[in-house]
Amino acid sequence: MEIEDDGAVLLALLDAAVDAILISDQSGKILRLNKAAATLFGHTVEQLTGQNVKVLMPQDMAVRHDGFLRNHLDTGEKRIIGLGRDVEGIRADGTIFPLHLSVGRADIAGEVAFVGILHDQSIRRAAEEAAARSQRMDAIGQMTGGIAHDFNNLLAVVIGNLELLEMEETAEKSRAMITDALEAAELGADLTSRLMVFARTTSLKLETIAMNDQVSKAVAMLKRTIGAHVSIEASLAEDLWHTSADATQLQTAVLNLALNAQDAMPDGGKVFFETRNVVLDDTYIAQEIGINTGSYVRLSVSDTGEGMSTETRNRAMEPFFTTKPTGEGTGLGLSMVYGFVKQSSGHVTIYSEMGQGTTISLYFPASKDADTKNVVDKDQDQADETIGGGRVILLVEDDVRVMRLSKARLLAFGFQCVTAETADAAWVIVQERDDIDLVFTDLVMPGKMTGHDLAQRIAAEKPHLRVLMTSGFFEGVLRMEDIGADTAILRKPYRQAELALALQAVFEDTKP
């Protein structure tokens, strides 16, 4: 079947659409599609033209598609025609993602055609999940706080009466039993106090502190006490702003994070502490949902351990959630850290990849007297927002939200932008095109090749091609011998000015 049209006009209209548009015949064969559709699914327009739309569906949906079509054509029943519904699509790399699909029917010269308009729901779904997690944590906190408060009152009565009995009892056997009971009750009191930290109902002794001093004390103690198979390193920023926090709770939080990191490295590894001044603006919020704008002091604790799955990351802050064997952990360590930082008007983020390690960052508001304006102005003065000059950047990123944000940033600098969602796809593009000026890639990528592999392959086979890497991991965690010590790395999350400075530095470093 052929659809007659004015050619270039129809194609221009299709490509002007923001959402993905597919036109298929009555058998499901794709007749036309716009660039947005090809990009959405990770294919080229040429690859999809002539294919059956089932290649864009997960298997369970694809096997039912022909039946739906036949039923509509035979009966005229409009189960999905003219209506919108939430479905799932499958990208070229095999990842499944949420879509909103609207299907319309057109009858042309006695032939039937279907027009599908697809909108990526990944951002909305991620926002809904983040909101649901936040509401769940608040609900758990309220419940936990109430239970801990009542239990504390019960334990106060138990401990008080046991102490009175201990004072009056003279029999050695009875005194021993009372002592055991007292120790158990005091352990219960300690447990409830930790629950109250998570619930944010405990009293904090807030004071202006120098974060570097507190971290240095914790590092010195850990080097004496942590297992010999784990090394401790620190990178503390100069001129770090002061912040307001409870010094004792901060020390406890640092120890909790370090011990969790040690548990994630049974065969040994490294724990890194990093402090840094950060200014959170609107572009940052696009990457990290749920944090207010402003100036913060960031403390990051990173390890080279086993990493966390997506499910574990989503539940890591919940009380009593633990991946440790029964009897080896209460599941309260990270929940205490979360409650303490939130009560300090701060924020906690987790960046982790299976087999790569974990970075947990704590954000504390900078003191009001911190000289934050000069830092922001200095970055903006140094960032040349005309650095693109029409040069072509290959952007390699598997997170749809980060991809869109990064592409918008690069276009704002005057670059032309080519995108790939896997390192494998990026390597194909690098081989096919000779106009790429720089590859900007995430380190941890799905597929056969990682960002590490892509950078190594480019260095070996296309040494004149510049590479800029980005990662949520602190540089100390990254296996620099695998990446190449001379490869530039931009730490996520980054501000627009930081991206500009990193790009400038790469282009100013003349390739041989």
Coordinates of C-alpha atoms in Angstrom, one line a residue:
M1 CA 0.0 0.0 0.0
E2 CA 1.2 3.5 -0.9
I3 CA 0.1 6.7 0.8
E4 CA 0.1 9.5 -1.7
D5 CA 1.2 12.9 -0.2
D6 CA 3.2 15.9 -1.0
G7 CA 6.3 14.2 0.1
A8 CA 8.5 16.8 1.7
V9 CA 5.5 18.6 3.3
L10 CA 4.3 15.5 5.1
L11 CA 7.8 14.5 6.2
A12 CA 8.4 18.0 7.5
L13 CA 5.2 18.0 9.5
L14 CA 6.0 14.6 10.9
D15 CA 9.5 15.6 11.9
A16 CA 8.3 18.8 13.5
A17 CA 6.2 16.9 16.0
V18 CA 7.7 16.5 19.5
D19 CA 6.0 13.2 20.1
A20 CA 6.6 10.0 18.2
I21 CA 4.3 9.3 15.2
L22 CA 4.0 6.0 13.3
I23 CA 1.8 5.3 10.3
S24 CA 1.1 1.6 9.5
D25 CA -1.1 -0.3 7.2
Q26 CA -3.8 -2.8 8.2
S27 CA -1.2 -5.6 8.7
G28 CA 0.9 -3.5 11.1
K29 CA 3.7 -2.7 8.6
I30 CA 5.3 0.7 9.3
L31 CA 4.8 3.0 6.3
R32 CA 6.1 6.3 7.7
L33 CA 7.5 7.5 11.0
N34 CA 9.1 10.7 12.2
K35 CA 12.6 11.2 13.7
A36 CA 11.2 11.5 17.2
A37 CA 9.8 7.9 16.9
A38 CA 13.1 6.5 15.7
T39 CA 15.0 8.3 18.5
L40 CA 12.5 7.2 21.1
F41 CA 13.0 3.5 20.3
G42 CA 16.8 3.7 19.5
H43 CA 16.5 2.9 15.8
T44 CA 17.0 4.8 12.6
V45 CA 14.0 5.8 10.4
E46 CA 15.4 3.5 7.7
Q47 CA 15.6 0.5 10.1
L48 CA 12.0 0.8 11.2
T49 CA 10.4 1.6 7.8
G50 CA 8.8 -1.6 6.5
Q51 CA 9.0 -3.4 9.8
N52 CA 6.0 -4.6 11.7
V53 CA 5.1 -2.4 14.7
K54 CA 5.4 -5.5 16.9
V55 CA 9.1 -5.0 16.9
L56 CA 8.5 -2.0 19.2
M57 CA 6.4 -4.0 21.7
P58 CA 7.4 -6.3 24.6
Q59 CA 6.8 -10.0 23.8
D60 CA 3.6 -10.4 25.8
M61 CA 2.0 -7.5 24.0
A62 CA 3.4 -8.4 20.5
V63 CA 1.8 -11.8 20.5
R64 CA -1.7 -10.3 21.0
H65 CA -1.3 -7.5 18.5
D66 CA -2.5 -9.4 15.4
G67 CA -5.6 -10.6 17.2
F68 CA -6.5 -7.0 18.2
L69 CA -6.1 -5.9 14.6
R70 CA -8.2 -8.7 13.2
N71 CA -10.9 -8.2 15.7
H72 CA -11.1 -4.5 14.8
L73 CA -11.1 -5.0 11.1
D74 CA -13.7 -7.9 11.3
T75 CA -16.1 -6.3 13.8
G76 CA -15.3 -2.6 13.7
E77 CA -15.1 -2.6 17.5
K78 CA -13.0 0.4 18.6
R79 CA -11.4 -0.9 21.7
I80 CA -8.3 1.3 21.3
I81 CA -9.1 3.4 18.2
G82 CA -9.6 7.0 19.1
L83 CA -8.6 6.4 22.7
G84 CA -5.4 6.9 24.7
R85 CA -3.9 4.2 26.9
D86 CA -0.8 3.5 28.8
V87 CA 1.4 0.7 27.3
E88 CA 5.0 -0.4 27.3
G89 CA 7.6 -0.2 24.5
I90 CA 10.9 -1.9 23.9
R91 CA 14.0 0.0 22.7
A92 CA 16.7 -1.3 20.4
D93 CA 18.9 -2.3 23.4
G94 CA 16.1 -4.4 24.9
T95 CA 15.0 -2.0 27.7
I96 CA 11.3 -1.7 28.3
F97 CA 9.8 1.7 29.1
P98 CA 6.3 3.2 29.7
L99 CA 4.4 4.9 26.9
H100 CA 1.1 6.7 26.4
L101 CA -0.4 5.5 23.0
S102 CA -3.2 7.1 21.0
V103 CA -4.3 5.3 17.8
G104 CA -6.4 6.8 15.0
R105 CA -7.7 5.1 11.9
A106 CA -7.7 6.6 8.3
D107 CA -9.5 5.1 5.3
I108 CA -7.6 6.1 2.1
A109 CA -8.8 4.9 -1.3
G110 CA -10.4 1.8 0.2
E111 CA -7.3 0.9 2.2
V112 CA -7.0 1.2 6.0
A113 CA -4.1 3.0 7.7
F114 CA -3.4 3.5 11.4
V115 CA -1.7 6.5 13.0
G116 CA -0.1 6.0 16.4
I117 CA 1.1 8.9 18.5
L118 CA 3.4 7.8 21.4
H119 CA 4.5 9.9 24.3
D120 CA 7.4 8.8 26.5
Q121 CA 6.1 8.4 30.1
S122 CA 9.5 7.8 31.7
I123 CA 9.9 11.2 33.3
R124 CA 6.3 11.3 34.6
R125 CA 6.6 7.7 35.9
A126 CA 9.9 8.5 37.6
A127 CA 8.4 11.6 39.2
E128 CA 5.4 9.6 40.4
E129 CA 7.6 6.9 41.9
A130 CA 9.8 9.5 43.6
A131 CA 6.7 11.2 45.1
A132 CA 5.3 7.8 46.2
R133 CA 8.7 6.9 47.9
S134 CA 8.7 10.3 49.6
Q135 CA 5.1 9.8 50.9
R136 CA 5.9 6.2 52.0
M137 CA 9.0 7.4 53.9
D138 CA 6.9 10.2 55.6
A139 CA 4.2 7.7 56.5
I140 CA 6.7 5.2 57.9
G141 CA 8.4 8.0 59.8
Q142 CA 5.1 9.1 61.4
M143 CA 4.2 5.6 62.4
T144 CA 7.7 4.8 63.6
G145 CA 7.9 8.0 65.6
G146 CA 4.6 7.2 67.4
I147 CA 5.6 3.7 68.2
A148 CA 9.1 4.7 69.4
H149 CA 7.7 7.4 71.6
D150 CA 5.2 5.0 73.3
F151 CA 7.8 2.2 73.6
N152 CA 10.3 4.7 75.2
N153 CA 7.7 5.4 77.9
L154 CA 7.2 1.7 78.5
L155 CA 11.0 1.1 78.7
A156 CA 11.4 4.1 81.1
V157 CA 9.0 2.3 83.5
V158 CA 10.7 -1.1 83.0
I159 CA 14.3 0.3 83.5
G160 CA 13.2 2.4 86.5
N161 CA 11.7 -0.5 88.3
L162 CA 14.6 -2.8 87.5
E163 CA 17.0 -0.2 89.0
L164 CA 14.9 -0.1 92.2
L165 CA 14.9 -3.8 92.4
E166 CA 18.7 -3.9 91.9
M167 CA 19.2 -1.5 94.8
E168 CA 17.1 -3.7 97.1
E169 CA 18.0 -7.2 96.0
T170 CA 20.8 -8.9 97.8
A171 CA 20.8 -12.4 96.4
E172 CA 23.6 -12.8 93.8
K173 CA 21.5 -14.9 91.4
S174 CA 18.6 -12.4 91.4
R175 CA 21.0 -9.5 91.0
A176 CA 22.5 -11.2 87.9
M177 CA 19.0 -11.7 86.4
I178 CA 18.1 -8.0 87.1
T179 CA 21.4 -6.9 85.5
D180 CA 20.7 -9.0 82.3
A181 CA 17.2 -7.5 82.2
L182 CA 18.5 -4.0 82.5
E183 CA 21.0 -4.5 79.7
A184 CA 18.3 -5.8 77.4
A185 CA 16.0 -2.9 78.3
E186 CA 18.8 -0.4 77.6
L187 CA 19.4 -2.1 74.2
G188 CA 15.7 -1.6 73.5
A189 CA 16.0 2.1 74.5
D190 CA 18.9 2.5 72.1
L191 CA 16.9 0.9 69.4
T192 CA 14.0 3.3 69.9
S193 CA 16.3 6.3 70.0
R194 CA 17.6 5.3 66.6
L195 CA 14.1 4.9 65.3
M196 CA 13.3 8.4 66.6
V197 CA 16.3 9.8 64.6
F198 CA 14.7 8.3 61.4
A199 CA 11.3 9.7 62.4
R200 CA 13.0 13.2 62.9
T201 CA 11.5 13.5 66.4
T202 CA 14.8 13.5 68.3
S203 CA 16.3 16.8 69.4
L204 CA 19.4 17.9 67.5
K205 CA 22.1 20.1 69.0
L206 CA 22.6 22.3 66.0
E207 CA 25.9 24.3 65.8
T208 CA 28.0 25.9 63.2
I209 CA 30.6 23.3 62.2
A210 CA 33.6 23.0 59.9
M211 CA 32.7 19.8 57.9
N212 CA 36.4 19.1 57.0
D213 CA 37.3 19.0 60.7
Q214 CA 34.6 16.5 61.5
V215 CA 35.4 14.3 58.5
S216 CA 39.1 14.4 59.4
K217 CA 38.3 13.1 63.0
A218 CA 36.1 10.3 61.6
V219 CA 38.8 9.3 59.0
A220 CA 41.5 9.2 61.7
M221 CA 39.4 7.0 63.9
L222 CA 38.3 4.7 61.0
K223 CA 41.9 4.2 59.9
R224 CA 42.6 2.8 63.4
T225 CA 39.5 0.6 63.6
I226 CA 38.3 -0.5 60.2
G227 CA 39.3 -3.8 58.7
A228 CA 42.9 -4.1 57.3
H229 CA 41.4 -5.1 53.9
V230 CA 39.8 -1.7 53.5
S231 CA 41.8 1.5 52.8
I232 CA 40.5 4.9 53.7
E233 CA 41.2 8.0 51.6
A234 CA 39.8 11.6 51.7
S235 CA 39.7 14.6 49.4
L236 CA 38.6 17.6 51.3
A237 CA 37.8 20.9 49.5
E238 CA 39.7 24.0 50.4
D239 CA 37.7 27.0 51.6
L240 CA 34.8 24.8 52.4
W241 CA 31.8 26.7 53.7
H242 CA 30.6 26.2 57.2
T243 CA 27.3 24.5 57.8
S244 CA 24.9 23.9 60.7
A245 CA 24.6 20.4 62.0
D246 CA 24.7 18.2 65.1
A247 CA 28.4 17.2 65.3
T248 CA 27.7 14.0 67.3
Q249 CA 24.9 12.9 64.9
L250 CA 27.2 13.7 61.9
Q251 CA 30.0 11.5 63.4
T252 CA 27.5 8.7 63.8
A253 CA 26.3 9.1 60.2
V254 CA 29.8 9.0 58.8
L255 CA 30.6 5.9 60.8
N256 CA 27.4 4.2 59.6
L257 CA 28.2 5.0 56.0
A258 CA 31.8 3.8 56.4
L259 CA 30.8 0.5 58.0
N260 CA 28.1 -0.1 55.4
A261 CA 30.8 0.5 52.7
Q262 CA 33.1 -2.1 54.5
D263 CA 30.3 -4.7 54.5
A264 CA 29.8 -4.1 50.7
M265 CA 33.5 -5.0 50.2
P266 CA 34.0 -8.5 51.7
D267 CA 37.1 -9.0 49.6
G268 CA 38.6 -5.6 50.3
G269 CA 38.5 -2.3 48.6
K270 CA 38.6 1.5 49.2
V271 CA 36.4 4.0 51.0
F272 CA 36.6 7.6 49.9
F273 CA 35.4 10.7 51.7
E274 CA 34.9 13.9 49.6
T275 CA 33.7 17.4 50.7
R276 CA 32.7 20.1 48.2
N277 CA 30.8 23.4 48.0
V278 CA 27.9 23.0 45.6
V279 CA 25.3 25.5 44.3
L280 CA 22.0 23.8 43.4
D281 CA 20.1 25.6 40.6
D282 CA 17.2 24.7 38.3
T283 CA 19.2 22.5 36.0
Y284 CA 20.4 20.5 39.0
I285 CA 16.9 20.0 40.1
A286 CA 16.1 18.4 36.7
Q287 CA 18.5 15.6 37.7
E288 CA 17.8 15.3 41.4
I289 CA 14.1 15.4 42.3
G290 CA 13.1 16.7 45.7
I291 CA 15.7 19.2 46.8
N292 CA 15.4 22.9 47.2
T293 CA 17.6 25.4 45.4
G294 CA 20.4 27.0 47.3
S295 CA 24.1 26.6 48.5
Y296 CA 25.1 23.4 50.2
V297 CA 28.1 21.6 51.6
R298 CA 28.2 18.1 50.2
L299 CA 29.8 15.2 52.0
S300 CA 30.2 12.1 49.8
V301 CA 31.1 8.6 51.0
S302 CA 32.1 6.2 48.2
D303 CA 33.2 2.6 48.0
T304 CA 34.4 0.2 45.4
G305 CA 32.0 -2.5 46.6
E306 CA 29.2 -4.7 45.1
G307 CA 26.9 -1.8 44.4
M308 CA 23.1 -1.8 44.7
S309 CA 20.3 -2.9 42.4
T310 CA 17.5 -0.5 41.5
E311 CA 15.1 -2.1 44.1
T312 CA 17.7 -1.9 46.8
R313 CA 18.5 1.8 46.0
N314 CA 14.7 2.6 46.2
R315 CA 14.4 1.0 49.6
A316 CA 17.8 1.6 51.1
M317 CA 16.6 4.4 53.5
E318 CA 13.6 2.5 54.9
P319 CA 14.0 1.3 58.5
F320 CA 14.6 -2.4 59.0
F321 CA 15.3 -2.9 55.3
T322 CA 18.6 -4.7 54.9
T323 CA 20.3 -7.0 52.5
K324 CA 22.5 -8.5 55.2
P325 CA 21.9 -12.1 56.5
T326 CA 19.5 -12.5 59.4
G327 CA 21.1 -11.4 62.7
E328 CA 23.8 -9.3 61.0
G329 CA 22.1 -6.0 60.7
T330 CA 19.1 -4.1 62.0
G331 CA 18.5 -2.1 58.8
L332 CA 18.5 1.1 60.7
G333 CA 21.9 2.6 59.7
L334 CA 20.9 4.4 56.5
S335 CA 17.5 5.3 57.9
M336 CA 19.1 7.1 60.8
V337 CA 21.4 9.0 58.3
Y338 CA 18.3 9.9 56.2
G339 CA 16.4 11.2 59.3
F340 CA 19.3 13.2 60.6
V341 CA 20.1 14.9 57.3
K342 CA 16.4 15.6 56.6
Q343 CA 16.0 17.1 60.1
S344 CA 19.0 19.3 59.3
S345 CA 17.2 20.6 56.2
G346 CA 19.4 18.7 54.0
H347 CA 19.2 15.9 51.4
V348 CA 20.5 12.4 50.7
T349 CA 21.3 10.9 47.3
I350 CA 22.5 7.4 46.3
Y351 CA 24.4 6.7 43.1
S352 CA 25.2 3.0 42.7
E353 CA 25.8 0.5 39.9
M354 CA 25.9 -3.3 40.4
G355 CA 29.6 -4.4 40.4
Q356 CA 30.9 -0.8 40.3
G357 CA 30.4 0.6 43.8
T358 CA 28.2 3.1 45.6
T359 CA 28.4 6.9 46.3
I360 CA 26.1 8.3 49.0
S361 CA 26.1 12.1 49.3
L362 CA 24.8 14.2 52.2
Y363 CA 23.9 17.8 51.4
F364 CA 23.8 20.3 54.3
P365 CA 22.7 23.9 53.8
A366 CA 25.7 26.3 53.8
S367 CA 25.8 28.9 56.6
K368 CA 24.2 32.2 55.9
D369 CA 27.6 33.9 56.1
A370 CA 29.1 31.7 53.4
D371 CA 30.5 33.6 50.5
T372 CA 28.6 31.7 47.8
K373 CA 28.0 34.6 45.4
N374 CA 31.7 34.9 44.4
V375 CA 31.9 31.2 43.6
V376 CA 28.8 31.3 41.3
D377 CA 30.0 34.5 39.6
K378 CA 33.5 33.1 39.1
D379 CA 32.1 30.0 37.4
Q380 CA 29.8 32.1 35.2
D381 CA 32.7 34.4 34.3
Q382 CA 34.9 31.5 33.2
A383 CA 32.2 29.6 31.3
D384 CA 32.1 30.7 27.7
E385 CA 28.6 29.8 26.4
T386 CA 29.7 30.2 22.8
I387 CA 32.2 27.4 22.8
G388 CA 30.2 25.1 20.5
G389 CA 30.8 26.9 17.2
G390 CA 28.8 24.3 15.3
R391 CA 31.1 21.4 16.4
V392 CA 29.5 18.0 16.6
I393 CA 29.2 16.1 19.9
L394 CA 28.2 12.5 20.3
L395 CA 26.2 12.3 23.5
V396 CA 26.0 8.8 25.0
E397 CA 23.6 8.4 27.9
D398 CA 21.1 5.7 28.8
D399 CA 18.9 7.8 31.2
V400 CA 16.2 9.5 29.2
R401 CA 15.9 12.4 31.5
V402 CA 19.6 13.1 31.7
M403 CA 19.8 12.7 27.9
R404 CA 17.3 15.4 27.3
L405 CA 18.8 17.8 29.8
S406 CA 22.3 17.2 28.5
K407 CA 21.3 17.6 24.9
A408 CA 19.5 20.9 25.7
R409 CA 22.7 22.2 27.5
L410 CA 24.9 21.3 24.6
L411 CA 22.6 22.9 22.0
A412 CA 22.6 26.0 24.2
F413 CA 26.4 26.1 23.9
G414 CA 26.1 26.1 20.1
F415 CA 27.0 22.4 19.5
Q416 CA 25.4 20.1 17.1
C417 CA 24.3 17.0 19.0
V418 CA 24.1 13.3 17.9
T419 CA 22.8 10.9 20.5
A420 CA 23.2 7.2 21.4
E421 CA 21.7 5.3 24.4
T422 CA 24.4 2.6 24.5
A423 CA 28.1 2.5 24.1
D424 CA 27.6 -0.2 21.4
A425 CA 25.4 2.2 19.3
A426 CA 27.9 5.0 19.9
W427 CA 30.8 3.0 18.5
V428 CA 28.8 2.2 15.4
I429 CA 28.2 6.0 14.9
V430 CA 31.9 6.8 15.5
Q431 CA 32.8 4.3 12.8
E432 CA 30.2 5.6 10.3
R433 CA 30.8 9.3 10.8
D434 CA 34.0 11.4 10.5
D435 CA 32.6 14.7 11.6
I436 CA 32.4 13.9 15.4
D437 CA 34.5 16.3 17.4
L438 CA 33.9 14.9 20.8
V439 CA 32.3 11.9 22.5
F440 CA 30.5 12.8 25.8
T441 CA 29.7 9.6 27.5
D442 CA 28.5 8.2 30.9
L443 CA 30.8 5.6 32.4
V444 CA 28.3 2.9 33.3
M445 CA 26.2 1.9 30.3
P446 CA 24.0 -1.0 29.4
G447 CA 24.9 -3.4 26.6
K448 CA 28.1 -5.3 25.8
M449 CA 30.3 -2.2 26.0
T450 CA 30.6 0.2 28.9
G451 CA 31.7 3.8 28.8
H452 CA 35.1 2.4 29.9
D453 CA 35.2 0.1 26.9
L454 CA 34.1 2.9 24.5
A455 CA 36.8 5.3 25.7
Q456 CA 39.5 2.6 25.4
R457 CA 38.4 1.6 21.9
I458 CA 38.4 5.2 20.8
A459 CA 41.9 5.8 22.3
A460 CA 43.2 2.7 20.5
E461 CA 41.5 3.1 17.1
K462 CA 40.6 6.8 16.8
P463 CA 43.2 8.6 19.0
H464 CA 42.4 12.0 17.5
L465 CA 38.8 11.9 18.8
R466 CA 38.3 13.7 22.1
V467 CA 36.4 12.1 24.9
L468 CA 34.8 13.6 28.0
M469 CA 33.3 11.2 30.5
T470 CA 30.7 11.8 33.2
S471 CA 29.8 9.7 36.3
G472 CA 28.0 9.9 39.6
F473 CA 30.9 8.2 41.2
F474 CA 33.7 10.2 43.0
E475 CA 36.8 10.0 40.9
G476 CA 38.7 8.0 43.6
V477 CA 36.3 5.1 43.2
L478 CA 36.8 4.8 39.5
R479 CA 39.3 2.3 38.2
M480 CA 41.5 4.9 36.5
E481 CA 43.8 2.2 35.1
D482 CA 40.9 0.9 33.1
I483 CA 39.7 4.3 31.9
G484 CA 43.0 6.0 31.2
A485 CA 44.4 8.6 33.6
D486 CA 44.4 11.3 31.0
T487 CA 40.7 11.0 30.3
A488 CA 38.7 14.0 31.6
I489 CA 35.8 13.1 33.9
L490 CA 32.9 15.4 34.9
R491 CA 31.2 14.5 38.2
K492 CA 27.4 14.2 38.2
P493 CA 25.4 16.2 39.0
Y494 CA 27.0 19.2 37.4
R495 CA 26.0 22.8 36.8
Q496 CA 25.9 24.4 33.4
A497 CA 29.0 26.4 34.1
E498 CA 30.9 23.3 35.2
L499 CA 30.0 21.6 31.9
A500 CA 31.2 24.6 30.0
L501 CA 34.5 24.6 31.8
A502 CA 35.0 20.9 31.2
L503 CA 34.2 21.2 27.5
Q504 CA 36.6 24.2 27.2
A505 CA 39.4 22.2 28.9
V506 CA 39.0 19.3 26.6
F507 CA 39.0 21.4 23.4
E508 CA 41.9 23.4 24.6
D509 CA 43.9 20.3 25.2
T510 CA 45.2 19.8 21.6
K511 CA 45.1 16.2 20.4
P512 CA 48.3 14.9 18.8

